[in-house]
Amino acid sequence: MTVIEPQRKEIEYKGRIKRHSAPLRLWHWLNALVITGSLLTVLLNSTLLKTRPNAAFLKSELSNAGAVVTDSQARAAAHGLSDKIWSIHIYCGYALGILLAFRLILEIFQLADQKFIRKIKTAYRDYYVVKKRRETALHEFWVDTIYAIFYIMLFIMVSTGLCLAFEDDVPWLKSIHAFRQIHAFTMYLIIAFIIIHLAGVFLAERKENKGIVSDMINGGRSD
């Protein structure tokens, strides 16, 4: 069986292959799982479990079974199904908030050459100041910058989501309607990032940077 060897090099430590720490890899895959679950709940509630068509469907089916159901009762039942999915969405939001806090704490305790901020600074310095390995440095700088934007989007998503989750308990939160619009808009930005991320990984695996997925599973190795 052929093993795909990771090929991604550290800019600062030429000749060394990038190693992702175990906590970072755990965060990456848990984060992917939680975001996927959260997006699936939105997809379900915006398609299969939309209240209006489901209310009509429930009323029709129950009427055919001999039950007498009013429009308001059918809407309440359909809305209840939707609420169950939204409760899962809220729990995904809590999990995403915990994972974001974990990622921030992890940044403090990462090894020096694995710190995210240091990687951006090193890439910037190599390209704009030292001017060595400029092509690799520029690529690394922009990739890490995009990830930084993703972290900011996660923060906005989590913070606005928490505001929406607790708006019934905190009256002044309910008066700020912008939270819902910002939350929804950020969701689309995150979807766009996921598409770009997957496309980038696919293209990189086909070119010179083979082993990116393998690196994020087994951590790679150091030479």
XYZ file of C-alpha atoms in Angstrom:
223
model
C 0.000 0.000 0.000
C 1.393 3.386 -0.986
C 1.809 5.909 1.805
C 1.498 9.567 0.867
C 4.362 11.352 2.535
C 3.741 14.955 3.635
C 5.693 17.486 1.612
C 4.878 20.805 3.286
C 7.970 22.626 4.534
C 8.340 25.095 7.369
C 9.531 28.481 6.127
C 11.573 29.242 9.218
C 13.080 25.776 9.523
C 14.054 24.763 6.017
C 14.170 21.002 5.546
C 11.694 20.295 8.334
C 8.257 18.956 7.503
C 5.374 20.627 9.247
C 4.039 18.784 12.270
C 0.581 19.543 13.631
C 0.283 18.911 17.348
C -2.231 16.317 18.555
C -4.447 18.929 20.303
C -4.522 21.029 17.110
C -5.500 18.027 15.005
C -8.198 17.109 17.518
C -9.509 20.682 17.400
C -9.493 20.704 13.595
C -11.600 17.566 13.180
C -13.978 18.314 16.062
C -14.443 21.820 14.695
C -15.193 20.412 11.235
C -17.697 17.960 12.745
C -19.508 20.610 14.803
C -19.683 23.124 11.928
C -21.023 20.394 9.623
C -23.673 19.467 12.178
C -24.638 23.094 12.659
C -24.980 23.709 8.923
C -27.026 20.514 8.507
C -29.552 21.732 11.084
C -29.938 24.969 9.109
C -30.349 22.991 5.889
C -32.999 20.719 7.420
C -35.022 23.590 8.856
C -34.863 25.571 5.631
C -35.951 22.620 3.455
C -37.560 19.450 4.838
C -38.789 20.941 8.111
C -40.101 24.333 7.008
C -43.116 25.119 9.180
C -45.649 26.210 6.539
C -45.434 23.253 4.103
C -45.093 20.781 6.983
C -48.178 22.203 8.684
C -50.210 21.607 5.535
C -48.735 18.112 5.184
C -49.495 17.179 8.812
C -53.053 18.471 8.571
C -53.633 16.531 5.359
C -52.194 13.285 6.706
C -54.054 13.498 10.010
C -57.281 14.390 8.235
C -56.883 11.339 6.001
C -56.434 9.263 9.158
C -59.738 10.539 10.534
C -58.410 13.195 12.941
C -59.822 16.684 13.093
C -56.935 19.173 13.125
C -57.136 22.943 12.865
C -54.624 25.065 10.969
C -53.213 26.460 14.216
C -52.749 22.977 15.669
C -50.983 21.784 12.533
C -48.695 24.842 12.590
C -47.897 24.245 16.261
C -46.951 20.622 15.576
C -44.784 21.582 12.587
C -43.172 24.385 14.569
C -42.393 21.910 17.361
C -40.472 19.702 14.923
C -38.520 22.722 13.734
C -37.758 23.753 17.318
C -36.218 20.350 18.047
C -33.755 20.838 15.217
C -32.991 24.395 16.341
C -32.201 23.085 19.826
C -29.545 20.856 18.241
C -28.271 23.914 16.361
C -27.946 25.791 19.665
C -25.998 22.941 21.252
C -23.693 22.923 18.217
C -23.190 26.641 18.847
C -22.209 26.005 22.451
C -19.763 23.311 21.316
C -18.320 25.683 18.718
C -17.801 28.321 21.408
C -15.980 25.810 23.629
C -13.791 24.726 20.725
C -12.962 28.348 19.868
C -11.933 28.996 23.475
C -9.859 25.803 23.370
C -8.115 27.007 20.191
C -7.224 30.337 21.811
C -5.832 28.588 24.894
C -3.975 26.118 22.677
C -2.248 29.005 20.885
C -0.701 30.027 24.205
C 0.710 26.581 24.943
C 1.772 25.556 21.433
C 5.461 25.084 20.710
C 7.055 28.304 19.459
C 7.372 27.159 15.836
C 3.761 25.918 15.831
C 2.163 29.144 17.040
C -0.231 30.545 14.457
C 0.669 34.199 15.009
C 4.377 33.420 14.773
C 3.861 31.651 11.436
C 2.189 34.742 9.985
C 4.971 36.996 11.309
C 7.665 34.682 9.960
C 6.077 34.497 6.507
C 5.641 38.289 6.426
C 9.243 38.840 7.505
C 10.652 36.370 4.974
C 8.744 37.952 2.089
C 8.783 41.672 2.857
C 11.868 42.120 5.054
C 14.427 39.343 4.603
C 13.183 38.584 1.066
C 14.127 34.903 1.066
C 12.112 31.972 -0.297
C 9.615 34.643 -1.338
C 7.206 32.428 -3.278
C 6.786 29.998 -0.396
C 6.662 32.819 2.141
C 3.991 34.724 0.220
C 1.857 31.591 -0.136
C 2.203 30.805 3.565
C 1.396 34.391 4.545
C -1.835 34.530 2.556
C -2.951 31.049 3.607
C -2.456 31.902 7.279
C -4.121 35.293 6.795
C -7.195 33.569 5.367
C -7.222 31.244 8.377
C -7.014 34.286 10.652
C -10.084 35.721 8.915
C -11.799 32.354 9.434
C -11.085 32.535 13.180
C -12.584 36.031 13.259
C -15.674 34.737 11.455
C -15.971 31.923 13.997
C -15.816 34.464 16.815
C -18.546 36.564 15.190
C -20.666 33.472 14.552
C -20.329 32.236 18.135
C -20.863 35.632 19.783
C -23.938 36.541 17.717
C -25.287 33.018 18.154
C -24.981 33.302 21.926
C -26.788 36.641 21.806
C -29.641 35.002 19.898
C -29.711 31.992 22.218
C -30.066 34.178 25.324
C -32.226 36.963 23.889
C -35.311 35.692 25.749
C -33.445 35.933 29.071
C -31.739 39.267 28.382
C -34.340 41.801 27.137
C -31.920 44.287 25.561
C -30.449 41.567 23.337
C -33.850 41.016 21.720
C -34.039 44.669 20.717
C -30.881 44.408 18.578
C -32.131 42.842 15.348
C -28.731 43.120 13.670
C -27.486 40.028 15.532
C -29.657 37.742 13.408
C -28.592 39.348 10.127
C -24.904 39.277 11.073
C -25.190 35.650 12.210
C -26.808 34.594 8.934
C -24.371 36.583 6.762
C -21.370 35.126 8.609
C -22.745 31.638 8.032
C -22.574 32.223 4.271
C -19.012 33.509 4.598
C -18.035 30.360 6.506
C -19.652 28.195 3.833
C -17.611 30.077 1.220
C -14.444 29.496 3.272
C -15.189 25.761 3.546
C -15.628 25.492 -0.224
C -12.389 27.398 -0.873
C -10.574 25.362 1.784
C -11.665 22.010 0.340
C -10.864 23.129 -3.190
C -7.431 24.346 -2.075
C -6.640 21.084 -0.314
C -7.791 19.081 -3.345
C -5.629 21.110 -5.733
C -2.625 21.025 -3.398
C -2.881 17.249 -3.016
C -2.746 16.943 -6.806
C 0.329 19.158 -7.079
C 3.451 19.586 -4.986
C 1.998 19.652 -1.461
C 0.924 16.026 -1.220
C 0.066 14.686 2.203
C -1.838 17.684 3.627
C -4.770 15.511 4.726
C -2.405 12.843 6.003
C -0.517 15.542 7.924
C -3.705 16.634 9.659
C -4.479 13.036 10.640
C -1.127 11.681 11.794
C 0.698 14.957 12.424
C 3.449 14.416 9.868
C 7.018 13.883 10.911
C 10.081 15.985 11.597
C 13.374 15.476 9.792
